[in-house]
Amino acid sequence: MKPQSYSNHIRFYTPHHFILYPLLLVLLGTTIYFVFSREAERTIWIFISIVLLLIFWMAFMLRQHYALTLQDRIVRMELHYRYFTLTGERLEYIENQLSDSQLFALRFAPDEEFPNLVKRALQENLSGQTIKKSIINWKSDHHRV
């Protein structure tokens, strides 16, 4: 990744911003055209309506993708803060040695178990499922989308 600066900090999601919305606008324009100019061709209206419904469904699913991406980022920030608070060391130095599955499983560990589970995950290469099963006093996460 290239270094971020003011000139390149805005992030576009290509399927959403450059495919989905323009396609939706084109189809909407086409549908409006057929509605007012081709009253006898109902089949094309049905087809376009189905396509538009599929595109709206895709837009809805992309919203879910955005929420999960943001949520993953927040979980990482929480883990960074908790690890530093509990150990005085930065998680960022070892974070790249842990998979996403391992990191996201560690969020369920209470403060008493968290540092030791991080060490075990690194030393024994525990899977996310194994980390979850190793937690004695589960720390619930009821806010995940």
Short mmCIF file of N, CA, C and O in Angstrom, two decimals:
data_model
loop_
_atom_site.label_atom_id
_atom_site.label_comp_id
_atom_site.label_asym_id
_atom_site.label_seq_id
_atom_site.Cartn_x
_atom_site.Cartn_y
_atom_site.Cartn_z
N MET A 1 0.83 -1.18 0.00
CA MET A 1 0.00 0.00 0.00
C MET A 1 0.88 1.24 0.00
O MET A 1 1.89 1.28 0.69
N LYS A 2 0.47 2.25 -0.76
CA LYS A 2 1.26 3.46 -0.76
C LYS A 2 0.92 4.31 0.47
O LYS A 2 -0.18 4.21 1.00
N PRO A 3 1.86 5.14 0.92
CA PRO A 3 1.60 5.96 2.10
C PRO A 3 0.38 6.86 1.91
O PRO A 3 0.15 7.39 0.82
N GLN A 4 -0.38 7.01 2.97
CA GLN A 4 -1.60 7.80 2.89
C GLN A 4 -1.31 9.27 3.16
O GLN A 4 -0.47 9.61 3.98
N SER A 5 -2.01 10.12 2.44
CA SER A 5 -1.89 11.56 2.63
C SER A 5 -3.25 12.19 2.36
O SER A 5 -4.21 11.50 2.03
N TYR A 6 -3.32 13.51 2.48
CA TYR A 6 -4.59 14.19 2.24
C TYR A 6 -5.10 13.93 0.81
O TYR A 6 -6.28 13.73 0.59
N SER A 7 -4.20 13.89 -0.14
CA SER A 7 -4.62 13.76 -1.53
C SER A 7 -5.13 12.37 -1.89
O SER A 7 -5.83 12.21 -2.87
N ASN A 8 -4.82 11.35 -1.10
CA ASN A 8 -5.26 10.01 -1.45
C ASN A 8 -5.99 9.28 -0.30
O ASN A 8 -6.10 8.08 -0.33
N HIS A 9 -6.46 10.02 0.71
CA HIS A 9 -7.06 9.36 1.87
C HIS A 9 -8.50 8.90 1.65
O HIS A 9 -8.98 8.05 2.37
N ILE A 10 -9.18 9.45 0.67
CA ILE A 10 -10.55 9.04 0.40
C ILE A 10 -10.53 7.68 -0.27
O ILE A 10 -9.78 7.44 -1.20
N ARG A 11 -11.37 6.80 0.24
CA ARG A 11 -11.38 5.43 -0.28
C ARG A 11 -12.72 5.16 -0.96
O ARG A 11 -13.78 5.31 -0.37
N PHE A 12 -12.64 4.77 -2.20
CA PHE A 12 -13.83 4.39 -2.94
C PHE A 12 -13.88 2.88 -3.03
O PHE A 12 -12.85 2.22 -3.18
N TYR A 13 -15.07 2.34 -2.96
CA TYR A 13 -15.27 0.91 -3.14
C TYR A 13 -15.83 0.73 -4.54
O TYR A 13 -16.99 1.04 -4.83
N THR A 14 -14.98 0.29 -5.45
CA THR A 14 -15.27 0.26 -6.88
C THR A 14 -16.63 -0.37 -7.22
O THR A 14 -17.40 0.23 -7.97
N PRO A 15 -16.94 -1.57 -6.72
CA PRO A 15 -18.25 -2.13 -7.09
C PRO A 15 -19.43 -1.25 -6.68
O PRO A 15 -20.42 -1.18 -7.38
N HIS A 16 -19.30 -0.58 -5.58
CA HIS A 16 -20.39 0.23 -5.06
C HIS A 16 -20.48 1.59 -5.77
O HIS A 16 -21.53 1.97 -6.27
N HIS A 17 -19.36 2.29 -5.80
CA HIS A 17 -19.37 3.66 -6.30
C HIS A 17 -19.31 3.78 -7.83
O HIS A 17 -19.82 4.74 -8.39
N PHE A 18 -18.65 2.85 -8.50
CA PHE A 18 -18.42 3.00 -9.94
C PHE A 18 -19.14 1.98 -10.81
O PHE A 18 -19.09 2.06 -12.02
N ILE A 19 -19.79 1.00 -10.20
CA ILE A 19 -20.55 0.02 -10.97
C ILE A 19 -22.02 0.05 -10.56
O ILE A 19 -22.91 0.28 -11.38
N LEU A 20 -22.27 -0.14 -9.28
CA LEU A 20 -23.64 -0.28 -8.80
C LEU A 20 -24.47 0.99 -9.01
O LEU A 20 -25.54 0.94 -9.62
N TYR A 21 -24.01 2.11 -8.50
CA TYR A 21 -24.82 3.34 -8.63
C TYR A 21 -24.99 3.80 -10.07
O TYR A 21 -26.11 4.13 -10.46
N PRO A 22 -23.95 3.83 -10.89
CA PRO A 22 -24.19 4.20 -12.29
C PRO A 22 -25.14 3.24 -13.01
O PRO A 22 -26.01 3.68 -13.75
N LEU A 23 -24.98 1.94 -12.75
CA LEU A 23 -25.87 0.97 -13.37
C LEU A 23 -27.30 1.17 -12.90
O LEU A 23 -28.25 1.12 -13.69
N LEU A 24 -27.46 1.45 -11.63
CA LEU A 24 -28.79 1.71 -11.09
C LEU A 24 -29.42 2.94 -11.74
O LEU A 24 -30.60 2.93 -12.10
N LEU A 25 -28.64 3.99 -11.93
CA LEU A 25 -29.17 5.19 -12.58
C LEU A 25 -29.56 4.93 -14.03
O LEU A 25 -30.59 5.40 -14.50
N VAL A 26 -28.74 4.17 -14.74
CA VAL A 26 -29.06 3.84 -16.14
C VAL A 26 -30.35 3.02 -16.21
O VAL A 26 -31.23 3.30 -17.02
N LEU A 27 -30.45 2.03 -15.36
CA LEU A 27 -31.65 1.20 -15.37
C LEU A 27 -32.89 1.99 -14.94
O LEU A 27 -33.97 1.79 -15.50
N LEU A 28 -32.73 2.85 -13.99
CA LEU A 28 -33.85 3.68 -13.57
C LEU A 28 -34.31 4.57 -14.72
O LEU A 28 -35.51 4.71 -14.99
N GLY A 29 -33.36 5.18 -15.40
CA GLY A 29 -33.70 6.01 -16.56
C GLY A 29 -34.39 5.20 -17.65
O GLY A 29 -35.37 5.65 -18.26
N THR A 30 -33.89 3.99 -17.89
CA THR A 30 -34.49 3.12 -18.90
C THR A 30 -35.92 2.74 -18.51
O THR A 30 -36.82 2.75 -19.35
N THR A 31 -36.10 2.42 -17.24
CA THR A 31 -37.44 2.06 -16.77
C THR A 31 -38.40 3.22 -16.94
O THR A 31 -39.53 3.03 -17.42
N ILE A 32 -37.97 4.41 -16.58
CA ILE A 32 -38.84 5.58 -16.73
C ILE A 32 -39.18 5.79 -18.22
O ILE A 32 -40.32 6.10 -18.57
N TYR A 33 -38.20 5.60 -19.07
CA TYR A 33 -38.44 5.73 -20.51
C TYR A 33 -39.52 4.74 -20.97
O TYR A 33 -40.46 5.10 -21.67
N PHE A 34 -39.37 3.47 -20.59
CA PHE A 34 -40.34 2.45 -21.00
C PHE A 34 -41.72 2.70 -20.39
O PHE A 34 -42.73 2.41 -21.02
N VAL A 35 -41.75 3.21 -19.18
CA VAL A 35 -43.03 3.47 -18.54
C VAL A 35 -43.84 4.47 -19.35
O VAL A 35 -45.04 4.31 -19.54
N PHE A 36 -43.19 5.49 -19.86
CA PHE A 36 -43.92 6.56 -20.54
C PHE A 36 -44.00 6.41 -22.05
O PHE A 36 -44.82 7.05 -22.69
N SER A 37 -43.15 5.55 -22.64
CA SER A 37 -43.16 5.50 -24.11
C SER A 37 -43.59 4.17 -24.70
O SER A 37 -43.95 4.11 -25.87
N ARG A 38 -43.57 3.10 -23.96
CA ARG A 38 -43.86 1.78 -24.52
C ARG A 38 -44.90 1.05 -23.67
O ARG A 38 -44.60 0.03 -23.05
N GLU A 39 -46.08 1.52 -23.67
CA GLU A 39 -47.11 0.93 -22.81
C GLU A 39 -47.41 -0.53 -23.14
O GLU A 39 -47.82 -1.29 -22.28
N ALA A 40 -47.21 -0.94 -24.37
CA ALA A 40 -47.56 -2.31 -24.77
C ALA A 40 -46.50 -3.33 -24.36
O ALA A 40 -46.79 -4.52 -24.33
N GLU A 41 -45.30 -2.91 -24.05
CA GLU A 41 -44.21 -3.86 -23.77
C GLU A 41 -44.05 -4.09 -22.26
O GLU A 41 -43.06 -3.72 -21.64
N ARG A 42 -44.99 -4.78 -21.68
CA ARG A 42 -44.97 -5.04 -20.23
C ARG A 42 -43.85 -5.99 -19.83
O ARG A 42 -43.34 -5.91 -18.72
N THR A 43 -43.46 -6.89 -20.69
CA THR A 43 -42.42 -7.87 -20.36
C THR A 43 -41.10 -7.18 -20.03
O THR A 43 -40.43 -7.55 -19.07
N ILE A 44 -40.74 -6.20 -20.78
CA ILE A 44 -39.49 -5.49 -20.51
C ILE A 44 -39.56 -4.73 -19.19
O ILE A 44 -38.58 -4.64 -18.47
N TRP A 45 -40.74 -4.23 -18.85
CA TRP A 45 -40.89 -3.53 -17.57
C TRP A 45 -40.67 -4.51 -16.42
O TRP A 45 -40.01 -4.19 -15.43
N ILE A 46 -41.22 -5.70 -16.56
CA ILE A 46 -41.05 -6.71 -15.52
C ILE A 46 -39.57 -7.08 -15.39
O ILE A 46 -39.03 -7.17 -14.29
N PHE A 47 -38.93 -7.29 -16.53
CA PHE A 47 -37.50 -7.63 -16.53
C PHE A 47 -36.68 -6.54 -15.85
O PHE A 47 -35.84 -6.82 -14.98
N ILE A 48 -36.90 -5.32 -16.24
CA ILE A 48 -36.15 -4.20 -15.66
C ILE A 48 -36.45 -4.08 -14.17
O ILE A 48 -35.55 -3.82 -13.36
N SER A 49 -37.67 -4.29 -13.79
CA SER A 49 -38.03 -4.23 -12.37
C SER A 49 -37.29 -5.29 -11.58
O SER A 49 -36.79 -5.02 -10.47
N ILE A 50 -37.18 -6.49 -12.12
CA ILE A 50 -36.45 -7.56 -11.43
C ILE A 50 -34.98 -7.19 -11.30
O ILE A 50 -34.36 -7.37 -10.25
N VAL A 51 -34.41 -6.67 -12.36
CA VAL A 51 -33.00 -6.26 -12.33
C VAL A 51 -32.80 -5.16 -11.28
O VAL A 51 -31.84 -5.20 -10.50
N LEU A 52 -33.69 -4.19 -11.25
CA LEU A 52 -33.59 -3.13 -10.26
C LEU A 52 -33.70 -3.68 -8.84
O LEU A 52 -32.96 -3.25 -7.94
N LEU A 53 -34.59 -4.63 -8.63
CA LEU A 53 -34.70 -5.24 -7.31
C LEU A 53 -33.41 -5.95 -6.92
O LEU A 53 -32.98 -5.87 -5.77
N LEU A 54 -32.80 -6.63 -7.86
CA LEU A 54 -31.52 -7.30 -7.59
C LEU A 54 -30.42 -6.29 -7.24
O LEU A 54 -29.61 -6.51 -6.34
N ILE A 55 -30.42 -5.19 -7.93
CA ILE A 55 -29.42 -4.16 -7.66
C ILE A 55 -29.65 -3.53 -6.28
O ILE A 55 -28.70 -3.30 -5.53
N PHE A 56 -30.90 -3.26 -5.96
CA PHE A 56 -31.19 -2.75 -4.62
C PHE A 56 -30.75 -3.74 -3.54
O PHE A 56 -30.22 -3.36 -2.50
N TRP A 57 -30.97 -5.04 -3.81
CA TRP A 57 -30.54 -6.07 -2.87
C TRP A 57 -29.02 -6.04 -2.71
O TRP A 57 -28.50 -6.14 -1.59
N MET A 58 -28.30 -5.88 -3.81
CA MET A 58 -26.84 -5.77 -3.74
C MET A 58 -26.42 -4.56 -2.91
O MET A 58 -25.49 -4.63 -2.11
N ALA A 59 -27.10 -3.45 -3.10
CA ALA A 59 -26.78 -2.24 -2.33
C ALA A 59 -26.98 -2.49 -0.84
O ALA A 59 -26.16 -2.07 -0.01
N PHE A 60 -28.04 -3.17 -0.50
CA PHE A 60 -28.29 -3.51 0.90
C PHE A 60 -27.18 -4.39 1.45
O PHE A 60 -26.69 -4.18 2.56
N MET A 61 -26.76 -5.36 0.68
CA MET A 61 -25.70 -6.27 1.14
C MET A 61 -24.37 -5.53 1.29
O MET A 61 -23.58 -5.84 2.18
N LEU A 62 -24.11 -4.55 0.44
CA LEU A 62 -22.88 -3.77 0.58
C LEU A 62 -22.88 -2.97 1.87
O LEU A 62 -21.85 -2.78 2.50
N ARG A 63 -24.05 -2.50 2.27
CA ARG A 63 -24.15 -1.80 3.55
C ARG A 63 -23.70 -2.72 4.68
O ARG A 63 -23.03 -2.31 5.61
N GLN A 64 -24.09 -3.99 4.61
CA GLN A 64 -23.69 -4.97 5.62
C GLN A 64 -22.17 -5.15 5.59
O GLN A 64 -21.54 -5.23 6.64
N HIS A 65 -21.60 -5.19 4.41
CA HIS A 65 -20.15 -5.32 4.26
C HIS A 65 -19.44 -4.14 4.93
O HIS A 65 -18.45 -4.33 5.63
N TYR A 66 -19.94 -2.95 4.71
CA TYR A 66 -19.34 -1.77 5.34
C TYR A 66 -19.41 -1.86 6.86
O TYR A 66 -18.45 -1.55 7.57
N ALA A 67 -20.56 -2.27 7.38
CA ALA A 67 -20.73 -2.38 8.84
C ALA A 67 -19.75 -3.39 9.41
O ALA A 67 -19.12 -3.14 10.45
N LEU A 68 -19.59 -4.52 8.76
CA LEU A 68 -18.68 -5.55 9.28
C LEU A 68 -17.23 -5.10 9.19
O LEU A 68 -16.44 -5.38 10.10
N THR A 69 -16.87 -4.40 8.13
CA THR A 69 -15.50 -3.90 8.00
C THR A 69 -15.20 -2.90 9.11
O THR A 69 -14.13 -2.97 9.75
N LEU A 70 -16.11 -2.00 9.36
CA LEU A 70 -15.93 -1.03 10.44
C LEU A 70 -15.87 -1.72 11.79
O LEU A 70 -15.04 -1.40 12.65
N GLN A 71 -16.73 -2.69 11.98
CA GLN A 71 -16.75 -3.42 13.23
C GLN A 71 -15.44 -4.15 13.47
O GLN A 71 -14.92 -4.17 14.59
N ASP A 72 -14.89 -4.77 12.45
CA ASP A 72 -13.60 -5.44 12.58
C ASP A 72 -12.52 -4.45 13.00
O ASP A 72 -11.66 -4.75 13.83
N ARG A 73 -12.56 -3.28 12.44
CA ARG A 73 -11.58 -2.25 12.78
C ARG A 73 -11.72 -1.82 14.25
O ARG A 73 -10.74 -1.64 14.95
N ILE A 74 -12.96 -1.69 14.71
CA ILE A 74 -13.20 -1.30 16.10
C ILE A 74 -12.73 -2.40 17.05
O ILE A 74 -12.13 -2.12 18.09
N VAL A 75 -12.98 -3.66 16.70
CA VAL A 75 -12.53 -4.77 17.53
C VAL A 75 -11.00 -4.75 17.63
O VAL A 75 -10.43 -4.93 18.72
N ARG A 76 -10.33 -4.50 16.52
CA ARG A 76 -8.86 -4.41 16.55
C ARG A 76 -8.39 -3.29 17.48
O ARG A 76 -7.45 -3.46 18.25
N MET A 77 -9.05 -2.15 17.40
CA MET A 77 -8.67 -1.02 18.27
C MET A 77 -8.88 -1.39 19.74
O MET A 77 -8.05 -1.06 20.59
N GLU A 78 -9.99 -2.06 20.03
CA GLU A 78 -10.24 -2.50 21.41
C GLU A 78 -9.16 -3.45 21.88
O GLU A 78 -8.66 -3.33 23.01
N LEU A 79 -8.76 -4.39 21.02
CA LEU A 79 -7.71 -5.34 21.39
C LEU A 79 -6.38 -4.63 21.61
O LEU A 79 -5.64 -4.96 22.54
N HIS A 80 -6.06 -3.66 20.78
CA HIS A 80 -4.83 -2.87 20.96
C HIS A 80 -4.84 -2.20 22.33
O HIS A 80 -3.85 -2.25 23.07
N TYR A 81 -5.94 -1.55 22.64
CA TYR A 81 -6.06 -0.83 23.91
C TYR A 81 -5.97 -1.79 25.10
O TYR A 81 -5.23 -1.54 26.05
N ARG A 82 -6.72 -2.89 25.04
CA ARG A 82 -6.71 -3.84 26.15
C ARG A 82 -5.34 -4.45 26.35
O ARG A 82 -4.86 -4.58 27.48
N TYR A 83 -4.68 -4.83 25.27
CA TYR A 83 -3.37 -5.46 25.39
C TYR A 83 -2.36 -4.48 25.99
O TYR A 83 -1.59 -4.84 26.88
N PHE A 84 -2.38 -3.24 25.53
CA PHE A 84 -1.46 -2.25 26.07
C PHE A 84 -1.76 -1.97 27.54
O PHE A 84 -0.84 -1.87 28.37
N THR A 85 -3.02 -1.83 27.88
CA THR A 85 -3.41 -1.56 29.27
C THR A 85 -2.99 -2.70 30.20
O THR A 85 -2.52 -2.46 31.31
N LEU A 86 -3.14 -3.91 29.73
CA LEU A 86 -2.87 -5.07 30.58
C LEU A 86 -1.39 -5.46 30.64
O LEU A 86 -0.94 -5.99 31.65
N THR A 87 -0.64 -5.19 29.56
CA THR A 87 0.75 -5.65 29.52
C THR A 87 1.77 -4.52 29.45
O THR A 87 2.95 -4.76 29.71
N GLY A 88 1.33 -3.34 29.06
CA GLY A 88 2.27 -2.24 28.85
C GLY A 88 3.03 -2.36 27.54
O GLY A 88 3.92 -1.57 27.25
N GLU A 89 2.68 -3.34 26.74
CA GLU A 89 3.31 -3.57 25.43
C GLU A 89 2.29 -3.32 24.33
O GLU A 89 1.08 -3.41 24.55
N ARG A 90 2.78 -3.05 23.13
CA ARG A 90 1.89 -2.76 22.01
C ARG A 90 1.58 -4.04 21.23
O ARG A 90 2.48 -4.77 20.84
N LEU A 91 0.30 -4.27 21.00
CA LEU A 91 -0.14 -5.43 20.22
C LEU A 91 0.28 -5.30 18.76
O LEU A 91 0.48 -6.31 18.08
N GLU A 92 0.45 -4.08 18.29
CA GLU A 92 0.79 -3.85 16.88
C GLU A 92 2.08 -4.57 16.48
O GLU A 92 2.26 -4.94 15.33
N TYR A 93 2.99 -4.77 17.44
CA TYR A 93 4.26 -5.41 17.13
C TYR A 93 4.12 -6.90 16.84
O TYR A 93 4.95 -7.48 16.15
N ILE A 94 3.08 -7.52 17.37
CA ILE A 94 2.89 -8.96 17.16
C ILE A 94 1.60 -9.28 16.40
O ILE A 94 1.36 -10.42 16.05
N GLU A 95 0.81 -8.26 16.14
CA GLU A 95 -0.50 -8.46 15.51
C GLU A 95 -0.40 -9.18 14.16
O GLU A 95 -1.25 -10.00 13.82
N ASN A 96 0.63 -8.89 13.39
CA ASN A 96 0.76 -9.51 12.07
C ASN A 96 1.07 -11.01 12.13
O ASN A 96 1.01 -11.70 11.13
N GLN A 97 1.38 -11.51 13.33
CA GLN A 97 1.63 -12.94 13.51
C GLN A 97 0.34 -13.70 13.84
O GLN A 97 0.34 -14.93 13.88
N LEU A 98 -0.73 -12.96 14.06
CA LEU A 98 -2.03 -13.55 14.38
C LEU A 98 -2.99 -13.39 13.20
O LEU A 98 -3.00 -12.35 12.55
N SER A 99 -3.76 -14.41 12.95
CA SER A 99 -4.75 -14.32 11.87
C SER A 99 -5.96 -13.52 12.35
O SER A 99 -6.14 -13.30 13.55
N ASP A 100 -6.80 -13.12 11.41
CA ASP A 100 -8.03 -12.43 11.78
C ASP A 100 -8.88 -13.30 12.69
O ASP A 100 -9.46 -12.82 13.67
N SER A 101 -8.97 -14.57 12.38
CA SER A 101 -9.76 -15.50 13.18
C SER A 101 -9.26 -15.54 14.62
O SER A 101 -10.05 -15.53 15.57
N GLN A 102 -7.94 -15.57 14.79
CA GLN A 102 -7.37 -15.57 16.14
C GLN A 102 -7.68 -14.26 16.87
O GLN A 102 -8.08 -14.26 18.03
N LEU A 103 -7.47 -13.15 16.18
CA LEU A 103 -7.71 -11.84 16.80
C LEU A 103 -9.16 -11.69 17.24
O LEU A 103 -9.45 -11.26 18.36
N PHE A 104 -10.08 -12.05 16.36
CA PHE A 104 -11.48 -11.86 16.67
C PHE A 104 -11.96 -12.83 17.74
O PHE A 104 -12.90 -12.54 18.47
N ALA A 105 -11.32 -13.98 17.87
CA ALA A 105 -11.64 -14.90 18.96
C ALA A 105 -11.15 -14.35 20.29
O ALA A 105 -11.81 -14.52 21.32
N LEU A 106 -10.02 -13.66 20.28
CA LEU A 106 -9.45 -13.11 21.52
C LEU A 106 -10.34 -12.05 22.16
O LEU A 106 -10.24 -11.79 23.35
N ARG A 107 -11.23 -11.44 21.39
CA ARG A 107 -12.08 -10.40 21.96
C ARG A 107 -13.01 -10.94 23.03
O ARG A 107 -13.50 -10.19 23.87
N PHE A 108 -13.25 -12.23 23.03
CA PHE A 108 -14.14 -12.84 24.02
C PHE A 108 -13.42 -13.18 25.33
O PHE A 108 -14.07 -13.56 26.30
N ALA A 109 -12.11 -13.05 25.35
CA ALA A 109 -11.34 -13.37 26.56
C ALA A 109 -11.44 -12.22 27.56
O ALA A 109 -11.25 -11.06 27.19
N PRO A 110 -11.70 -12.53 28.84
CA PRO A 110 -11.70 -11.46 29.85
C PRO A 110 -10.27 -10.99 30.10
O PRO A 110 -9.31 -11.66 29.71
N ASP A 111 -10.15 -9.85 30.76
CA ASP A 111 -8.83 -9.27 30.99
C ASP A 111 -7.86 -10.23 31.67
O ASP A 111 -6.67 -10.24 31.35
N GLU A 112 -8.36 -11.06 32.60
CA GLU A 112 -7.49 -11.98 33.32
C GLU A 112 -6.87 -13.04 32.40
O GLU A 112 -5.78 -13.52 32.65
N GLU A 113 -7.57 -13.42 31.36
CA GLU A 113 -7.11 -14.49 30.47
C GLU A 113 -6.48 -13.97 29.18
O GLU A 113 -5.76 -14.70 28.50
N PHE A 114 -6.77 -12.75 28.83
CA PHE A 114 -6.38 -12.18 27.53
C PHE A 114 -4.88 -12.25 27.24
O PHE A 114 -4.48 -12.83 26.21
N PRO A 115 -3.99 -11.70 28.09
CA PRO A 115 -2.55 -11.73 27.75
C PRO A 115 -2.00 -13.15 27.58
O PRO A 115 -1.21 -13.41 26.66
N ASN A 116 -2.42 -14.07 28.45
CA ASN A 116 -1.93 -15.45 28.34
C ASN A 116 -2.44 -16.13 27.07
O ASN A 116 -1.71 -16.90 26.44
N LEU A 117 -3.67 -15.85 26.70
CA LEU A 117 -4.20 -16.43 25.46
C LEU A 117 -3.49 -15.87 24.23
O LEU A 117 -3.29 -16.60 23.26
N VAL A 118 -3.11 -14.61 24.26
CA VAL A 118 -2.34 -14.04 23.15
C VAL A 118 -1.02 -14.79 23.02
O VAL A 118 -0.62 -15.19 21.92
N LYS A 119 -0.34 -14.99 24.15
CA LYS A 119 0.94 -15.72 24.13
C LYS A 119 0.76 -17.14 23.62
O LYS A 119 1.54 -17.62 22.79
N ARG A 120 -0.28 -17.82 24.13
CA ARG A 120 -0.55 -19.19 23.68
C ARG A 120 -0.87 -19.23 22.19
O ARG A 120 -0.42 -20.13 21.47
N ALA A 121 -1.66 -18.27 21.73
CA ALA A 121 -2.02 -18.24 20.30
C ALA A 121 -0.78 -18.09 19.44
O ALA A 121 -0.67 -18.71 18.38
N LEU A 122 0.17 -17.28 19.90
CA LEU A 122 1.42 -17.09 19.15
C LEU A 122 2.30 -18.34 19.21
O LEU A 122 2.84 -18.77 18.19
N GLN A 123 2.48 -18.89 20.40
CA GLN A 123 3.39 -20.03 20.59
C GLN A 123 2.85 -21.32 19.99
O GLN A 123 3.58 -22.08 19.38
N GLU A 124 1.55 -21.56 20.19
CA GLU A 124 0.96 -22.84 19.77
C GLU A 124 0.17 -22.73 18.47
O GLU A 124 -0.39 -23.72 18.01
N ASN A 125 0.10 -21.54 17.91
CA ASN A 125 -0.67 -21.28 16.68
C ASN A 125 -2.10 -21.82 16.81
O ASN A 125 -2.56 -22.57 15.95
N LEU A 126 -2.76 -21.43 17.89
CA LEU A 126 -4.13 -21.87 18.15
C LEU A 126 -5.08 -21.31 17.09
O LEU A 126 -4.94 -20.17 16.68
N SER A 127 -6.04 -22.10 16.70
CA SER A 127 -7.08 -21.60 15.78
C SER A 127 -8.04 -20.71 16.55
O SER A 127 -8.08 -20.74 17.79
N GLY A 128 -8.83 -19.96 15.82
CA GLY A 128 -9.84 -19.12 16.46
C GLY A 128 -10.81 -19.93 17.30
O GLY A 128 -11.17 -19.54 18.42
N GLN A 129 -11.22 -21.08 16.79
CA GLN A 129 -12.14 -21.95 17.53
C GLN A 129 -11.49 -22.48 18.81
O GLN A 129 -12.13 -22.55 19.86
N THR A 130 -10.22 -22.85 18.73
CA THR A 130 -9.50 -23.35 19.91
C THR A 130 -9.36 -22.26 20.96
O THR A 130 -9.52 -22.52 22.16
N ILE A 131 -9.09 -21.04 20.51
CA ILE A 131 -9.00 -19.91 21.45
C ILE A 131 -10.33 -19.74 22.16
O ILE A 131 -10.38 -19.61 23.39
N LYS A 132 -11.42 -19.76 21.41
CA LYS A 132 -12.74 -19.59 22.02
C LYS A 132 -13.04 -20.70 23.02
O LYS A 132 -13.58 -20.44 24.10
N LYS A 133 -12.67 -21.93 22.68
CA LYS A 133 -12.91 -23.05 23.59
C LYS A 133 -12.01 -23.00 24.82
O LYS A 133 -12.34 -23.60 25.84
N SER A 134 -10.89 -22.29 24.73
CA SER A 134 -9.95 -22.18 25.86
C SER A 134 -10.37 -21.13 26.87
O SER A 134 -9.83 -21.09 27.98
N ILE A 135 -11.30 -20.28 26.52
CA ILE A 135 -11.73 -19.21 27.42
C ILE A 135 -12.58 -19.80 28.54
O ILE A 135 -13.55 -20.51 28.29
N ILE A 136 -12.20 -19.48 29.77
CA ILE A 136 -12.91 -20.01 30.93
C ILE A 136 -14.10 -19.11 31.28
O ILE A 136 -15.22 -19.59 31.45
N ASN A 137 -13.87 -17.82 31.41
CA ASN A 137 -14.93 -16.85 31.74
C ASN A 137 -15.20 -15.99 30.52
O ASN A 137 -14.55 -14.98 30.32
N TRP A 138 -16.16 -16.40 29.74
CA TRP A 138 -16.49 -15.76 28.46
C TRP A 138 -16.89 -14.30 28.64
O TRP A 138 -17.72 -13.98 29.48
N LYS A 139 -16.30 -13.41 27.84
CA LYS A 139 -16.67 -11.99 27.82
C LYS A 139 -17.58 -11.79 26.62
O LYS A 139 -17.14 -11.84 25.47
N SER A 140 -18.85 -11.57 26.88
CA SER A 140 -19.85 -11.51 25.80
C SER A 140 -19.66 -10.31 24.90
O SER A 140 -19.18 -9.26 25.32
N ASP A 141 -20.08 -10.47 23.64
CA ASP A 141 -20.10 -9.38 22.66
C ASP A 141 -21.48 -9.39 22.00
O ASP A 141 -21.70 -10.11 21.03
N HIS A 142 -22.42 -8.63 22.56
CA HIS A 142 -23.79 -8.62 22.05
C HIS A 142 -24.01 -7.49 21.04
O HIS A 142 -25.13 -7.31 20.57
N HIS A 143 -22.97 -6.75 20.70
CA HIS A 143 -23.13 -5.59 19.82
C HIS A 143 -22.67 -5.83 18.40
O HIS A 143 -22.73 -4.94 17.58
N ARG A 144 -22.21 -7.03 18.08
CA ARG A 144 -21.74 -7.31 16.73
C ARG A 144 -22.94 -7.39 15.77
O ARG A 144 -23.95 -7.99 16.09
N VAL A 145 -22.77 -6.81 14.60
CA VAL A 145 -23.84 -6.82 13.60
C VAL A 145 -24.00 -8.21 13.03
O VAL A 145 -23.05 -8.89 12.74
#
